[in-house]
Amino acid sequence: MNMPFFDKSGGMAHYIAVPTYSRSDEFTMLLVGRDEESFDEEEIRIIASFSAQATVALDNARLFAEVQNLATIDPLTRVNNRRYFFELAELEFSRSKRYKREVAIILLDADKFRDINENYGHNIGDRVLKIIASTCRANLRHFDIIGRYGGEDYIIMLPETPLNIAADIADRLRQAIENIKLDTHLGELYVTVSVGVALATGDVLDLPSLINKADMALYEAKRAGRNRVVVAQYE
């Protein structure tokens, strides 16, 4: 309940403090002060009412932020969900085309993920997905865009990035993931990924075409034995 905590006169200053609790039981306090006469009952009532309204407004703002977050972030891996990734990537692709900037796509897939789920359980599978996502975020630049593309697939857009640098980034991600050791109820688990890389060249007119090139390179990485990076071939 919102009510005044104290109304104290001291020297030139007078204060009133109103404690409030949010929907999530977070404690906050509104402190109002002035150098004039102390607060009367009507002013105290108005301040308490304002505090209650401010608490509701803050709760609604938090709720709105949570809804916005759920609409853009994959809840398991905490990277962009597929829909929001494509929103960001389409904007970046258009910008890159307009200003003739290089832009690359990385597709990254966890190797033998079905076997991990079947042998270790889905809880361990979820841990694998989260660790891959966090490892990628830790090894990417702040302006790179990462999203969860599918079940165990991640997609990354690299703005302002030539093909050789994109390939280096992709292999750095692969190595960082390969070096991870997970302790499980069945012992240590090491995870590897296969990676496809493609650059938006002149014949790539849209984002789906660029992703398709990276997808074909990813397929070659899988076919060649997994745990490797394959760069799309260009004429």
Short mmCIF file of C-alpha atoms in Angstrom, two decimals:
data_model
loop_
_atom_site.label_atom_id
_atom_site.label_comp_id
_atom_site.label_asym_id
_atom_site.label_seq_id
_atom_site.Cartn_x
_atom_site.Cartn_y
_atom_site.Cartn_z
CA MET A 1 0.00 0.00 0.00
CA ASN A 2 1.26 3.49 -0.82
CA MET A 3 1.45 5.74 2.22
CA PRO A 4 3.77 8.44 3.55
CA PHE A 5 6.74 7.09 5.47
CA PHE A 6 7.76 10.32 7.14
CA ASP A 7 7.26 14.06 6.98
CA LYS A 8 10.22 15.69 8.67
CA SER A 9 11.26 19.29 9.12
CA GLY A 10 14.93 20.01 9.62
CA GLY A 11 16.46 23.42 9.15
CA MET A 12 15.39 24.79 5.79
CA ALA A 13 14.24 21.44 4.26
CA HIS A 14 11.03 19.40 4.49
CA TYR A 15 10.73 15.89 3.04
CA ILE A 16 8.14 13.23 2.45
CA ALA A 17 9.02 9.68 1.43
CA VAL A 18 6.48 7.27 -0.09
CA PRO A 19 7.40 3.56 -0.29
CA THR A 20 5.89 1.51 -3.13
CA TYR A 21 5.99 -2.07 -4.33
CA SER A 22 5.85 -3.11 -7.98
CA ARG A 23 3.95 -6.15 -9.32
CA SER A 24 7.17 -8.13 -8.96
CA ASP A 25 7.50 -7.00 -5.30
CA GLU A 26 10.39 -4.66 -6.05
CA PHE A 27 10.66 -1.96 -3.40
CA THR A 28 11.05 1.67 -4.49
CA MET A 29 10.71 4.96 -2.71
CA LEU A 30 9.57 8.36 -3.94
CA LEU A 31 11.28 11.19 -2.06
CA VAL A 32 9.90 14.73 -2.37
CA GLY A 33 11.44 17.73 -0.65
CA ARG A 34 11.19 21.51 -0.54
CA ASP A 35 12.59 24.47 1.37
CA GLU A 36 9.19 25.91 2.31
CA GLU A 37 6.60 24.93 4.91
CA SER A 38 5.97 21.28 5.69
CA PHE A 39 3.46 19.26 3.66
CA ASP A 40 -0.21 19.36 4.60
CA GLU A 41 -2.58 16.41 4.44
CA GLU A 42 -3.88 17.22 0.95
CA GLU A 43 -0.36 17.49 -0.46
CA ILE A 44 0.57 14.19 1.16
CA ARG A 45 -2.48 12.58 -0.46
CA ILE A 46 -1.55 13.97 -3.89
CA ILE A 47 2.06 12.78 -3.57
CA ALA A 48 0.92 9.29 -2.52
CA SER A 49 -1.49 9.15 -5.47
CA PHE A 50 1.24 10.27 -7.87
CA SER A 51 3.59 7.61 -6.47
CA ALA A 52 0.97 4.91 -7.07
CA GLN A 53 0.43 6.08 -10.66
CA ALA A 54 4.19 6.24 -11.28
CA THR A 55 4.59 2.68 -10.02
CA VAL A 56 1.89 1.45 -12.40
CA ALA A 57 3.55 3.31 -15.27
CA LEU A 58 6.93 1.76 -14.48
CA ASP A 59 5.35 -1.70 -14.26
CA ASN A 60 3.71 -1.20 -17.64
CA ALA A 61 7.00 0.00 -19.15
CA ARG A 62 8.79 -3.10 -17.85
CA LEU A 63 6.03 -5.33 -19.19
CA PHE A 64 6.21 -3.64 -22.61
CA ALA A 65 10.01 -4.12 -22.67
CA GLU A 66 9.59 -7.79 -21.80
CA VAL A 67 7.03 -8.27 -24.60
CA GLN A 68 9.32 -6.51 -27.06
CA ASN A 69 12.19 -8.71 -25.94
CA LEU A 70 10.14 -11.88 -26.42
CA ALA A 71 9.21 -10.71 -29.91
CA THR A 72 12.83 -10.38 -31.03
CA ILE A 73 14.99 -12.73 -28.94
CA ASP A 74 15.10 -16.52 -29.02
CA PRO A 75 14.23 -17.49 -25.43
CA LEU A 76 16.66 -20.43 -25.23
CA THR A 77 19.81 -19.08 -26.83
CA ARG A 78 19.29 -15.32 -26.21
CA VAL A 79 20.27 -14.39 -29.76
CA ASN A 80 17.93 -12.80 -32.31
CA ASN A 81 15.07 -15.03 -33.34
CA ARG A 82 14.69 -15.90 -37.01
CA ARG A 83 12.11 -13.23 -37.80
CA TYR A 84 14.03 -10.38 -36.18
CA PHE A 85 17.32 -11.51 -37.69
CA PHE A 86 15.79 -11.24 -41.14
CA GLU A 87 14.44 -7.77 -40.38
CA LEU A 88 17.92 -6.57 -39.43
CA ALA A 89 19.69 -8.50 -42.18
CA GLU A 90 17.40 -7.20 -44.94
CA LEU A 91 18.15 -3.63 -43.89
CA GLU A 92 21.89 -4.30 -43.82
CA PHE A 93 21.82 -6.13 -47.15
CA SER A 94 19.99 -3.22 -48.81
CA ARG A 95 22.45 -0.75 -47.32
CA SER A 96 25.42 -2.78 -48.51
CA LYS A 97 24.03 -3.02 -52.02
CA ARG A 98 23.23 0.68 -52.14
CA TYR A 99 26.70 1.77 -51.08
CA LYS A 100 28.52 -1.12 -52.78
CA ARG A 101 29.86 -2.51 -49.49
CA GLU A 102 30.88 -6.10 -48.94
CA VAL A 103 28.63 -8.24 -46.77
CA ALA A 104 28.97 -11.93 -45.93
CA ILE A 105 26.79 -14.63 -44.40
CA ILE A 106 27.86 -17.49 -42.15
CA LEU A 107 25.64 -20.53 -41.61
CA LEU A 108 26.73 -22.65 -38.65
CA ASP A 109 25.28 -26.05 -37.77
CA ALA A 110 25.94 -28.24 -34.69
CA ASP A 111 27.33 -31.60 -35.82
CA LYS A 112 25.37 -34.77 -34.97
CA PHE A 113 22.98 -32.82 -32.78
CA ARG A 114 20.30 -35.50 -33.01
CA ASP A 115 22.75 -37.99 -31.54
CA ILE A 116 23.48 -35.59 -28.67
CA ASN A 117 19.77 -35.33 -27.84
CA GLU A 118 19.26 -39.08 -28.08
CA ASN A 119 22.36 -40.10 -26.11
CA TYR A 120 22.63 -37.30 -23.53
CA GLY A 121 19.07 -36.00 -23.31
CA HIS A 122 17.39 -32.79 -24.35
CA ASN A 123 18.66 -30.87 -21.32
CA ILE A 124 22.22 -31.39 -22.52
CA GLY A 125 21.10 -30.58 -26.05
CA ASP A 126 19.74 -27.26 -24.81
CA ARG A 127 23.03 -26.56 -23.02
CA VAL A 128 24.89 -27.22 -26.26
CA LEU A 129 22.69 -24.74 -28.15
CA LYS A 130 23.15 -22.07 -25.49
CA ILE A 131 26.91 -22.55 -25.32
CA ILE A 132 27.27 -22.34 -29.10
CA ALA A 133 25.25 -19.10 -29.11
CA SER A 134 27.22 -17.52 -26.25
CA THR A 135 30.54 -18.56 -27.81
CA CYS A 136 29.56 -16.98 -31.11
CA ARG A 137 28.52 -13.73 -29.42
CA ALA A 138 31.80 -13.60 -27.52
CA ASN A 139 33.82 -13.97 -30.73
CA LEU A 140 31.87 -11.65 -33.01
CA ARG A 141 32.20 -7.91 -33.51
CA HIS A 142 29.59 -5.61 -32.00
CA PHE A 143 28.09 -4.77 -35.40
CA ASP A 144 27.75 -8.38 -36.60
CA ILE A 145 24.22 -9.78 -36.56
CA ILE A 146 23.51 -13.27 -35.23
CA GLY A 147 20.26 -15.21 -35.11
CA ARG A 148 18.94 -18.68 -34.51
CA TYR A 149 18.12 -19.94 -38.00
CA GLY A 150 16.59 -23.31 -37.10
CA GLY A 151 16.80 -26.06 -34.51
CA GLU A 152 20.58 -26.32 -34.26
CA ASP A 153 21.46 -23.79 -36.97
CA TYR A 154 22.74 -20.26 -36.49
CA ILE A 155 23.02 -17.53 -39.06
CA ILE A 156 25.42 -14.60 -38.89
CA MET A 157 25.66 -11.52 -41.10
CA LEU A 158 29.04 -9.81 -41.32
CA PRO A 159 28.72 -6.24 -42.65
CA GLU A 160 31.70 -4.53 -44.29
CA THR A 161 33.54 -7.85 -44.49
CA PRO A 162 35.48 -9.32 -47.45
CA LEU A 163 35.40 -13.05 -48.08
CA ASN A 164 38.82 -13.86 -46.62
CA ILE A 165 38.01 -12.10 -43.35
CA ALA A 166 34.61 -13.78 -43.20
CA ALA A 167 36.30 -17.16 -43.62
CA ASP A 168 38.76 -16.31 -40.83
CA ILE A 169 35.90 -15.32 -38.51
CA ALA A 170 34.04 -18.51 -39.34
CA ASP A 171 37.05 -20.67 -38.54
CA ARG A 172 37.67 -18.78 -35.31
CA LEU A 173 34.11 -19.60 -34.26
CA ARG A 174 34.58 -23.25 -35.24
CA GLN A 175 37.77 -23.55 -33.21
CA ALA A 176 36.32 -21.77 -30.18
CA ILE A 177 33.38 -24.18 -30.13
CA GLU A 178 35.61 -27.21 -30.69
CA ASN A 179 37.61 -26.27 -27.58
CA ILE A 180 34.56 -26.33 -25.31
CA LYS A 181 34.25 -29.25 -22.90
CA LEU A 182 30.87 -30.03 -21.33
CA ASP A 183 30.69 -32.14 -18.21
CA THR A 184 27.66 -34.44 -18.39
CA HIS A 185 26.28 -37.45 -16.52
CA LEU A 186 27.86 -39.60 -19.23
CA GLY A 187 31.24 -37.94 -19.07
CA GLU A 188 32.86 -35.19 -21.09
CA LEU A 189 31.18 -34.00 -24.27
CA TYR A 190 32.93 -32.10 -27.03
CA VAL A 191 30.89 -30.29 -29.65
CA THR A 192 31.84 -29.44 -33.21
CA VAL A 193 30.15 -27.38 -35.88
CA SER A 194 30.14 -27.26 -39.65
CA VAL A 195 30.16 -23.84 -41.28
CA GLY A 196 29.31 -22.40 -44.67
CA VAL A 197 30.41 -18.91 -45.76
CA ALA A 198 29.23 -16.80 -48.69
CA LEU A 199 29.81 -13.27 -49.94
CA ALA A 200 27.26 -11.04 -51.68
CA THR A 201 28.79 -10.69 -55.15
CA GLY A 202 27.28 -8.97 -58.16
CA ASP A 203 25.11 -11.93 -59.13
CA VAL A 204 23.57 -12.14 -55.65
CA LEU A 205 20.54 -9.92 -55.97
CA ASP A 206 18.80 -10.57 -52.67
CA LEU A 207 19.34 -11.92 -49.18
CA PRO A 208 17.75 -15.35 -49.83
CA SER A 209 20.19 -15.91 -52.70
CA LEU A 210 23.12 -15.07 -50.44
CA ILE A 211 21.85 -17.42 -47.74
CA ASN A 212 21.36 -20.16 -50.33
CA LYS A 213 25.04 -19.88 -51.31
CA ALA A 214 26.08 -20.21 -47.67
CA ASP A 215 23.70 -23.14 -47.25
CA MET A 216 25.28 -25.00 -50.17
CA ALA A 217 28.72 -24.39 -48.67
CA LEU A 218 27.45 -25.71 -45.31
CA TYR A 219 26.19 -28.85 -47.06
CA GLU A 220 29.66 -29.37 -48.53
CA ALA A 221 31.20 -29.00 -45.07
CA LYS A 222 28.87 -31.70 -43.76
CA ARG A 223 29.52 -33.97 -46.73
CA ALA A 224 33.29 -33.56 -46.40
CA GLY A 225 33.32 -34.87 -42.83
CA ARG A 226 31.99 -32.07 -40.59
CA ASN A 227 33.90 -29.80 -38.18
CA ARG A 228 35.17 -27.60 -40.98
CA VAL A 229 34.54 -24.35 -42.83
CA VAL A 230 33.66 -24.32 -46.51
CA VAL A 231 33.55 -21.10 -48.51
CA ALA A 232 31.10 -20.81 -51.41
CA GLN A 233 32.77 -21.06 -54.77
CA TYR A 234 32.61 -18.17 -57.22
CA GLU A 235 33.23 -18.06 -60.94
#
